[in-house]
Amino acid sequence: MSKPTVILVHGFWGGAAHWGKVILELKRLGYEDIRAVENPLTSLADDAERTRKMIAQVSGPVVLVGHSYGGAVISEAGNLPNVAALVFIAAFAPDAGESPGAITQQHLPIAAPNLVPDSDGYLWLKVDKFHESFCQDLTTDEAFVMAACQKAPLASTFGDTVSDPAWKHKPSWYQISSQDRMISPKNQTRMSSRLNARKVVTLDASHASLASHPAEVAKVIHEAATTSAA
């Protein structure tokens, strides 16, 4: 059975390279067509359109995977007919009319005080707080590189709402990070229950589970791919 294309969507304060370890794990599982979107993080509309354009370049089925804010992007962009499954990795999964910011306010994450806006309206995670906030289960060197390469979103993106969430129409999987300091695990549990996920996997991981637990994350993606193909 041929494997679907896997398209990976990053979140705030990261880029496509955050998926590096997961990409290699998927390669070991036999996936050859893997793509990672590089989103501008300027608005949900911009990011969803960039993701849709990549999905549209694929003729066969796609498994769409979102980390963090990337979950809002795949919720907005995932209604294209060739999207076979959605996978949320410690991610937002907003309902119609709901924004990542509104979800965040329900249970503020531990690291919320470590976010600072700049004079241009972009929201940064303090460099000296990046390790403890985003990826406390990675090495100091890995965290240093992530902090230096962080991609800040326009702060207004937090308030952008999803229109017709794809998880209401597509089979979905969800991975909760129980030690997440960027998206409260309570919010993750509520969102994963609400979307009626085919399977929910909880990892003893930071927000950066895609880097600290790549084999387990790849396994969730592989299960979504094989189940949807069957």
PDB file of C-alpha atoms in Angstrom:
ATOM      1  CA  MET A   1       0.000   0.000   0.000  1.00  0.00           C
ATOM      2  CA  SER A   2       1.486   3.347  -1.018  1.00  0.00           C
ATOM      3  CA  LYS A   3       1.977   5.863   1.756  1.00  0.00           C
ATOM      4  CA  PRO A   4       0.271   9.266   1.739  1.00  0.00           C
ATOM      5  CA  THR A   5       2.178  12.524   1.636  1.00  0.00           C
ATOM      6  CA  VAL A   6       2.849  13.971   5.079  1.00  0.00           C
ATOM      7  CA  ILE A   7       2.706  17.761   5.336  1.00  0.00           C
ATOM      8  CA  LEU A   8       4.054  19.252   8.554  1.00  0.00           C
ATOM      9  CA  VAL A   9       2.977  22.680   9.803  1.00  0.00           C
ATOM     10  CA  HIS A  10       5.000  24.535  12.450  1.00  0.00           C
ATOM     11  CA  GLY A  11       3.717  26.915  15.096  1.00  0.00           C
ATOM     12  CA  PHE A  12       4.767  30.163  16.758  1.00  0.00           C
ATOM     13  CA  TRP A  13       8.438  30.703  17.660  1.00  0.00           C
ATOM     14  CA  GLY A  14       9.522  27.931  15.327  1.00  0.00           C
ATOM     15  CA  GLY A  15       9.927  27.141  11.679  1.00  0.00           C
ATOM     16  CA  ALA A  16       9.854  24.173   9.334  1.00  0.00           C
ATOM     17  CA  ALA A  17      13.221  22.997  10.702  1.00  0.00           C
ATOM     18  CA  HIS A  18      11.599  22.190  14.057  1.00  0.00           C
ATOM     19  CA  TRP A  19      10.310  19.035  12.363  1.00  0.00           C
ATOM     20  CA  GLY A  20      13.821  17.776  11.512  1.00  0.00           C
ATOM     21  CA  LYS A  21      13.911  14.803  13.898  1.00  0.00           C
ATOM     22  CA  VAL A  22      10.335  13.754  13.050  1.00  0.00           C
ATOM     23  CA  ILE A  23      11.150  13.881   9.337  1.00  0.00           C
ATOM     24  CA  LEU A  24      14.019  11.436   9.842  1.00  0.00           C
ATOM     25  CA  GLU A  25      11.831   9.125  11.951  1.00  0.00           C
ATOM     26  CA  LEU A  26       9.164   9.131   9.225  1.00  0.00           C
ATOM     27  CA  LYS A  27      11.846   8.378   6.638  1.00  0.00           C
ATOM     28  CA  ARG A  28      12.862   5.316   8.691  1.00  0.00           C
ATOM     29  CA  LEU A  29       9.197   4.243   8.634  1.00  0.00           C
ATOM     30  CA  GLY A  30       9.243   4.306   4.843  1.00  0.00           C
ATOM     31  CA  TYR A  31       7.773   7.741   4.104  1.00  0.00           C
ATOM     32  CA  GLU A  32       9.423   9.364   1.116  1.00  0.00           C
ATOM     33  CA  ASP A  33       7.073  12.249   0.351  1.00  0.00           C
ATOM     34  CA  ILE A  34       7.357  14.542   3.367  1.00  0.00           C
ATOM     35  CA  ARG A  35       6.990  18.304   3.207  1.00  0.00           C
ATOM     36  CA  ALA A  36       7.287  20.997   5.856  1.00  0.00           C
ATOM     37  CA  VAL A  37       5.512  24.296   5.297  1.00  0.00           C
ATOM     38  CA  GLU A  38       7.341  27.525   6.136  1.00  0.00           C
ATOM     39  CA  ASN A  39       4.545  29.836   7.240  1.00  0.00           C
ATOM     40  CA  PRO A  40       4.922  33.630   7.514  1.00  0.00           C
ATOM     41  CA  LEU A  41       3.094  33.809  10.881  1.00  0.00           C
ATOM     42  CA  THR A  42       1.551  37.119   9.818  1.00  0.00           C
ATOM     43  CA  SER A  43      -2.103  36.048  10.080  1.00  0.00           C
ATOM     44  CA  LEU A  44      -4.118  32.852  10.181  1.00  0.00           C
ATOM     45  CA  ALA A  45      -5.425  33.676   6.696  1.00  0.00           C
ATOM     46  CA  ASP A  46      -1.882  34.029   5.326  1.00  0.00           C
ATOM     47  CA  ASP A  47      -0.655  30.842   6.999  1.00  0.00           C
ATOM     48  CA  ALA A  48      -3.686  28.793   5.968  1.00  0.00           C
ATOM     49  CA  GLU A  49      -3.340  29.969   2.369  1.00  0.00           C
ATOM     50  CA  ARG A  50       0.363  29.057   2.310  1.00  0.00           C
ATOM     51  CA  THR A  51      -0.523  25.614   3.645  1.00  0.00           C
ATOM     52  CA  ARG A  52      -3.393  25.140   1.175  1.00  0.00           C
ATOM     53  CA  LYS A  53      -1.045  25.918  -1.693  1.00  0.00           C
ATOM     54  CA  MET A  54       1.312  23.166  -0.584  1.00  0.00           C
ATOM     55  CA  ILE A  55      -1.559  20.688  -0.147  1.00  0.00           C
ATOM     56  CA  ALA A  56      -2.801  21.571  -3.641  1.00  0.00           C
ATOM     57  CA  GLN A  57       0.548  20.563  -5.130  1.00  0.00           C
ATOM     58  CA  VAL A  58      -0.077  16.957  -4.021  1.00  0.00           C
ATOM     59  CA  SER A  59      -2.202  14.778  -6.280  1.00  0.00           C
ATOM     60  CA  GLY A  60      -2.785  11.988  -3.754  1.00  0.00           C
ATOM     61  CA  PRO A  61      -3.910  11.786  -0.120  1.00  0.00           C
ATOM     62  CA  VAL A  62      -2.303  14.002   2.518  1.00  0.00           C
ATOM     63  CA  VAL A  63      -1.873  13.596   6.258  1.00  0.00           C
ATOM     64  CA  LEU A  64      -1.757  17.109   7.671  1.00  0.00           C
ATOM     65  CA  VAL A  65       0.160  17.583  10.918  1.00  0.00           C
ATOM     66  CA  GLY A  66       0.212  20.742  13.036  1.00  0.00           C
ATOM     67  CA  HIS A  67       2.322  21.632  16.059  1.00  0.00           C
ATOM     68  CA  SER A  68       1.229  24.377  18.464  1.00  0.00           C
ATOM     69  CA  TYR A  69      -0.417  27.224  16.483  1.00  0.00           C
ATOM     70  CA  GLY A  70       0.022  24.959  13.462  1.00  0.00           C
ATOM     71  CA  GLY A  71      -3.050  23.158  14.776  1.00  0.00           C
ATOM     72  CA  ALA A  72      -5.126  26.264  14.112  1.00  0.00           C
ATOM     73  CA  VAL A  73      -3.617  26.423  10.614  1.00  0.00           C
ATOM     74  CA  ILE A  74      -4.517  22.827   9.758  1.00  0.00           C
ATOM     75  CA  SER A  75      -7.982  23.355  11.249  1.00  0.00           C
ATOM     76  CA  GLU A  76      -8.479  26.238   8.815  1.00  0.00           C
ATOM     77  CA  ALA A  77      -6.678  24.748   5.794  1.00  0.00           C
ATOM     78  CA  GLY A  78      -7.535  21.071   6.142  1.00  0.00           C
ATOM     79  CA  ASN A  79     -10.866  20.920   4.339  1.00  0.00           C
ATOM     80  CA  LEU A  80      -9.328  20.301   0.928  1.00  0.00           C
ATOM     81  CA  PRO A  81     -10.637  17.000  -0.483  1.00  0.00           C
ATOM     82  CA  ASN A  82      -7.278  15.195  -0.570  1.00  0.00           C
ATOM     83  CA  VAL A  83      -6.618  15.721   3.165  1.00  0.00           C
ATOM     84  CA  ALA A  84      -7.191  12.263   4.610  1.00  0.00           C
ATOM     85  CA  ALA A  85      -6.351  12.880   8.271  1.00  0.00           C
ATOM     86  CA  LEU A  86      -5.288  15.547  10.749  1.00  0.00           C
ATOM     87  CA  VAL A  87      -2.713  15.141  13.512  1.00  0.00           C
ATOM     88  CA  PHE A  88      -2.408  17.682  16.315  1.00  0.00           C
ATOM     89  CA  ILE A  89       0.918  17.752  18.184  1.00  0.00           C
ATOM     90  CA  ALA A  90       0.561  19.745  21.443  1.00  0.00           C
ATOM     91  CA  ALA A  91      -1.573  22.025  19.309  1.00  0.00           C
ATOM     92  CA  PHE A  92      -4.459  24.421  19.211  1.00  0.00           C
ATOM     93  CA  ALA A  93      -7.641  22.998  17.694  1.00  0.00           C
ATOM     94  CA  PRO A  94     -10.024  25.978  17.683  1.00  0.00           C
ATOM     95  CA  ASP A  95     -13.734  25.638  17.071  1.00  0.00           C
ATOM     96  CA  ALA A  96     -15.578  27.868  14.599  1.00  0.00           C
ATOM     97  CA  GLY A  97     -15.239  31.517  15.631  1.00  0.00           C
ATOM     98  CA  GLU A  98     -12.588  30.669  18.232  1.00  0.00           C
ATOM     99  CA  SER A  99      -8.994  31.917  18.303  1.00  0.00           C
ATOM    100  CA  PRO A 100      -5.772  30.577  19.844  1.00  0.00           C
ATOM    101  CA  GLY A 101      -5.759  33.625  22.119  1.00  0.00           C
ATOM    102  CA  ALA A 102      -9.240  32.901  23.461  1.00  0.00           C
ATOM    103  CA  ILE A 103      -8.259  29.295  24.191  1.00  0.00           C
ATOM    104  CA  THR A 104      -5.063  30.436  25.926  1.00  0.00           C
ATOM    105  CA  GLN A 105      -7.009  32.707  28.255  1.00  0.00           C
ATOM    106  CA  GLN A 106      -9.076  29.781  29.565  1.00  0.00           C
ATOM    107  CA  HIS A 107      -6.005  28.288  31.259  1.00  0.00           C
ATOM    108  CA  LEU A 108      -2.953  30.533  31.034  1.00  0.00           C
ATOM    109  CA  PRO A 109       0.251  28.568  30.450  1.00  0.00           C
ATOM    110  CA  ILE A 110       3.159  28.809  32.856  1.00  0.00           C
ATOM    111  CA  ALA A 111       5.335  30.623  30.328  1.00  0.00           C
ATOM    112  CA  ALA A 112       2.824  33.356  29.452  1.00  0.00           C
ATOM    113  CA  PRO A 113       4.824  36.058  31.340  1.00  0.00           C
ATOM    114  CA  ASN A 114       7.857  35.289  29.166  1.00  0.00           C
ATOM    115  CA  LEU A 115       6.279  36.632  25.969  1.00  0.00           C
ATOM    116  CA  VAL A 116       7.190  40.190  24.975  1.00  0.00           C
ATOM    117  CA  PRO A 117       6.052  42.341  22.024  1.00  0.00           C
ATOM    118  CA  ASP A 118       8.487  44.398  19.988  1.00  0.00           C
ATOM    119  CA  SER A 119       7.998  47.841  18.432  1.00  0.00           C
ATOM    120  CA  ASP A 120       6.733  46.290  15.176  1.00  0.00           C
ATOM    121  CA  GLY A 121       3.955  44.239  16.747  1.00  0.00           C
ATOM    122  CA  TYR A 122       5.752  40.870  16.752  1.00  0.00           C
ATOM    123  CA  LEU A 123       5.593  38.712  19.850  1.00  0.00           C
ATOM    124  CA  TRP A 124       8.830  37.102  21.048  1.00  0.00           C
ATOM    125  CA  LEU A 125       9.654  34.486  23.632  1.00  0.00           C
ATOM    126  CA  LYS A 126      12.419  35.908  25.818  1.00  0.00           C
ATOM    127  CA  VAL A 127      15.705  34.347  24.726  1.00  0.00           C
ATOM    128  CA  ASP A 128      16.885  33.765  28.299  1.00  0.00           C
ATOM    129  CA  LYS A 129      13.571  32.077  29.125  1.00  0.00           C
ATOM    130  CA  PHE A 130      13.254  29.996  25.946  1.00  0.00           C
ATOM    131  CA  HIS A 131      14.723  26.769  27.337  1.00  0.00           C
ATOM    132  CA  GLU A 132      12.583  26.683  30.478  1.00  0.00           C
ATOM    133  CA  SER A 133       9.457  27.807  28.609  1.00  0.00           C
ATOM    134  CA  PHE A 134       9.442  25.970  25.294  1.00  0.00           C
ATOM    135  CA  CYS A 135      11.726  22.953  25.476  1.00  0.00           C
ATOM    136  CA  GLN A 136      12.891  22.151  29.002  1.00  0.00           C
ATOM    137  CA  ASP A 137      13.417  18.496  28.019  1.00  0.00           C
ATOM    138  CA  LEU A 138      16.017  19.359  25.350  1.00  0.00           C
ATOM    139  CA  THR A 139      19.692  20.066  25.917  1.00  0.00           C
ATOM    140  CA  THR A 140      20.956  23.556  26.645  1.00  0.00           C
ATOM    141  CA  ASP A 141      22.620  23.682  23.222  1.00  0.00           C
ATOM    142  CA  GLU A 142      19.462  22.601  21.386  1.00  0.00           C
ATOM    143  CA  ALA A 143      17.450  25.210  23.252  1.00  0.00           C
ATOM    144  CA  PHE A 144      20.050  27.884  22.485  1.00  0.00           C
ATOM    145  CA  VAL A 145      19.732  27.206  18.754  1.00  0.00           C
ATOM    146  CA  MET A 146      15.920  27.178  18.912  1.00  0.00           C
ATOM    147  CA  ALA A 147      15.924  30.493  20.781  1.00  0.00           C
ATOM    148  CA  ALA A 148      18.305  32.087  18.288  1.00  0.00           C
ATOM    149  CA  CYS A 149      16.229  30.849  15.328  1.00  0.00           C
ATOM    150  CA  GLN A 150      12.784  31.548  16.794  1.00  0.00           C
ATOM    151  CA  LYS A 151      10.249  32.960  14.347  1.00  0.00           C
ATOM    152  CA  ALA A 152       8.013  35.476  16.071  1.00  0.00           C
ATOM    153  CA  PRO A 153       4.381  35.855  15.000  1.00  0.00           C
ATOM    154  CA  LEU A 154       2.528  39.102  14.646  1.00  0.00           C
ATOM    155  CA  ALA A 155       0.775  39.378  17.996  1.00  0.00           C
ATOM    156  CA  SER A 156      -2.541  39.998  16.235  1.00  0.00           C
ATOM    157  CA  THR A 157      -2.445  36.440  14.867  1.00  0.00           C
ATOM    158  CA  PHE A 158      -3.396  35.193  18.339  1.00  0.00           C
ATOM    159  CA  GLY A 159      -6.816  36.759  17.853  1.00  0.00           C
ATOM    160  CA  ASP A 160      -7.541  35.309  14.395  1.00  0.00           C
ATOM    161  CA  THR A 161     -10.485  32.917  14.391  1.00  0.00           C
ATOM    162  CA  VAL A 162     -11.067  29.644  12.555  1.00  0.00           C
ATOM    163  CA  SER A 163     -14.049  29.562  10.191  1.00  0.00           C
ATOM    164  CA  ASP A 164     -15.006  25.921   9.536  1.00  0.00           C
ATOM    165  CA  PRO A 165     -12.624  23.643  11.450  1.00  0.00           C
ATOM    166  CA  ALA A 166     -11.456  20.682   9.391  1.00  0.00           C
ATOM    167  CA  TRP A 167     -11.460  18.429  12.471  1.00  0.00           C
ATOM    168  CA  LYS A 168     -15.250  18.444  12.295  1.00  0.00           C
ATOM    169  CA  HIS A 169     -15.022  16.728   8.915  1.00  0.00           C
ATOM    170  CA  LYS A 170     -11.775  14.719   8.949  1.00  0.00           C
ATOM    171  CA  PRO A 171     -10.495  11.913  11.196  1.00  0.00           C
ATOM    172  CA  SER A 172      -8.107  13.379  13.753  1.00  0.00           C
ATOM    173  CA  TRP A 173      -5.391  12.305  16.168  1.00  0.00           C
ATOM    174  CA  TYR A 174      -4.011  14.320  19.098  1.00  0.00           C
ATOM    175  CA  GLN A 175      -0.804  14.207  21.135  1.00  0.00           C
ATOM    176  CA  ILE A 176      -0.891  15.930  24.522  1.00  0.00           C
ATOM    177  CA  SER A 177       2.326  17.162  26.159  1.00  0.00           C
ATOM    178  CA  SER A 178       1.755  16.779  29.897  1.00  0.00           C
ATOM    179  CA  GLN A 179       4.645  19.121  30.853  1.00  0.00           C
ATOM    180  CA  ASP A 180       3.758  21.829  28.318  1.00  0.00           C
ATOM    181  CA  ARG A 181       4.433  25.380  29.511  1.00  0.00           C
ATOM    182  CA  MET A 182       3.270  27.126  26.300  1.00  0.00           C
ATOM    183  CA  ILE A 183      -0.211  25.603  25.859  1.00  0.00           C
ATOM    184  CA  SER A 184      -1.772  24.465  29.108  1.00  0.00           C
ATOM    185  CA  PRO A 185      -2.209  20.674  29.240  1.00  0.00           C
ATOM    186  CA  LYS A 186      -5.741  21.374  30.541  1.00  0.00           C
ATOM    187  CA  ASN A 187      -6.527  23.168  27.288  1.00  0.00           C
ATOM    188  CA  GLN A 188      -4.962  20.345  25.290  1.00  0.00           C
ATOM    189  CA  THR A 189      -7.080  17.769  27.103  1.00  0.00           C
ATOM    190  CA  ARG A 190     -10.255  19.750  26.482  1.00  0.00           C
ATOM    191  CA  MET A 191      -9.484  20.276  22.787  1.00  0.00           C
ATOM    192  CA  SER A 192      -8.553  16.655  22.200  1.00  0.00           C
ATOM    193  CA  SER A 193     -11.825  15.519  23.796  1.00  0.00           C
ATOM    194  CA  ARG A 194     -13.881  18.004  21.831  1.00  0.00           C
ATOM    195  CA  LEU A 195     -12.576  16.976  18.416  1.00  0.00           C
ATOM    196  CA  ASN A 196     -13.480  13.341  19.086  1.00  0.00           C
ATOM    197  CA  ALA A 197      -9.985  12.167  18.211  1.00  0.00           C
ATOM    198  CA  ARG A 198      -9.531   8.648  16.922  1.00  0.00           C
ATOM    199  CA  LYS A 199      -6.690   8.364  19.395  1.00  0.00           C
ATOM    200  CA  VAL A 200      -5.144  10.617  22.037  1.00  0.00           C
ATOM    201  CA  VAL A 201      -1.547   9.987  23.109  1.00  0.00           C
ATOM    202  CA  THR A 202      -0.107  11.708  26.187  1.00  0.00           C
ATOM    203  CA  LEU A 203       3.664  12.171  26.381  1.00  0.00           C
ATOM    204  CA  ASP A 204       5.684  13.291  29.398  1.00  0.00           C
ATOM    205  CA  ALA A 205       7.049  16.089  27.256  1.00  0.00           C
ATOM    206  CA  SER A 206       7.551  19.826  26.913  1.00  0.00           C
ATOM    207  CA  HIS A 207       5.856  21.911  24.249  1.00  0.00           C
ATOM    208  CA  ALA A 208       8.651  20.797  21.910  1.00  0.00           C
ATOM    209  CA  SER A 209       7.621  17.129  21.869  1.00  0.00           C
ATOM    210  CA  LEU A 210       8.379  17.043  18.136  1.00  0.00           C
ATOM    211  CA  ALA A 211      12.057  17.506  19.076  1.00  0.00           C
ATOM    212  CA  SER A 212      12.257  15.680  22.409  1.00  0.00           C
ATOM    213  CA  HIS A 213      10.058  12.678  21.484  1.00  0.00           C
ATOM    214  CA  PRO A 214      10.315  12.430  17.681  1.00  0.00           C
ATOM    215  CA  ALA A 215       9.884   8.646  17.499  1.00  0.00           C
ATOM    216  CA  GLU A 216       6.641   8.760  19.486  1.00  0.00           C
ATOM    217  CA  VAL A 217       5.345  11.713  17.443  1.00  0.00           C
ATOM    218  CA  ALA A 218       6.202   9.913  14.195  1.00  0.00           C
ATOM    219  CA  LYS A 219       4.357   6.847  15.472  1.00  0.00           C
ATOM    220  CA  VAL A 220       1.161   8.896  15.938  1.00  0.00           C
ATOM    221  CA  ILE A 221       1.510  10.286  12.408  1.00  0.00           C
ATOM    222  CA  HIS A 222       2.141   6.791  11.045  1.00  0.00           C
ATOM    223  CA  GLU A 223      -0.984   5.464  12.766  1.00  0.00           C
ATOM    224  CA  ALA A 224      -3.072   8.272  11.266  1.00  0.00           C
ATOM    225  CA  ALA A 225      -1.610   7.560   7.837  1.00  0.00           C
ATOM    226  CA  THR A 226      -2.163   3.813   7.924  1.00  0.00           C
ATOM    227  CA  THR A 227      -5.657   4.060   9.444  1.00  0.00           C
ATOM    228  CA  SER A 228      -6.848   6.668   6.944  1.00  0.00           C
ATOM    229  CA  ALA A 229      -5.336   4.708   4.037  1.00  0.00           C
ATOM    230  CA  ALA A 230      -7.168   1.559   5.154  1.00  0.00           C
TER     231      ALA A 230
END
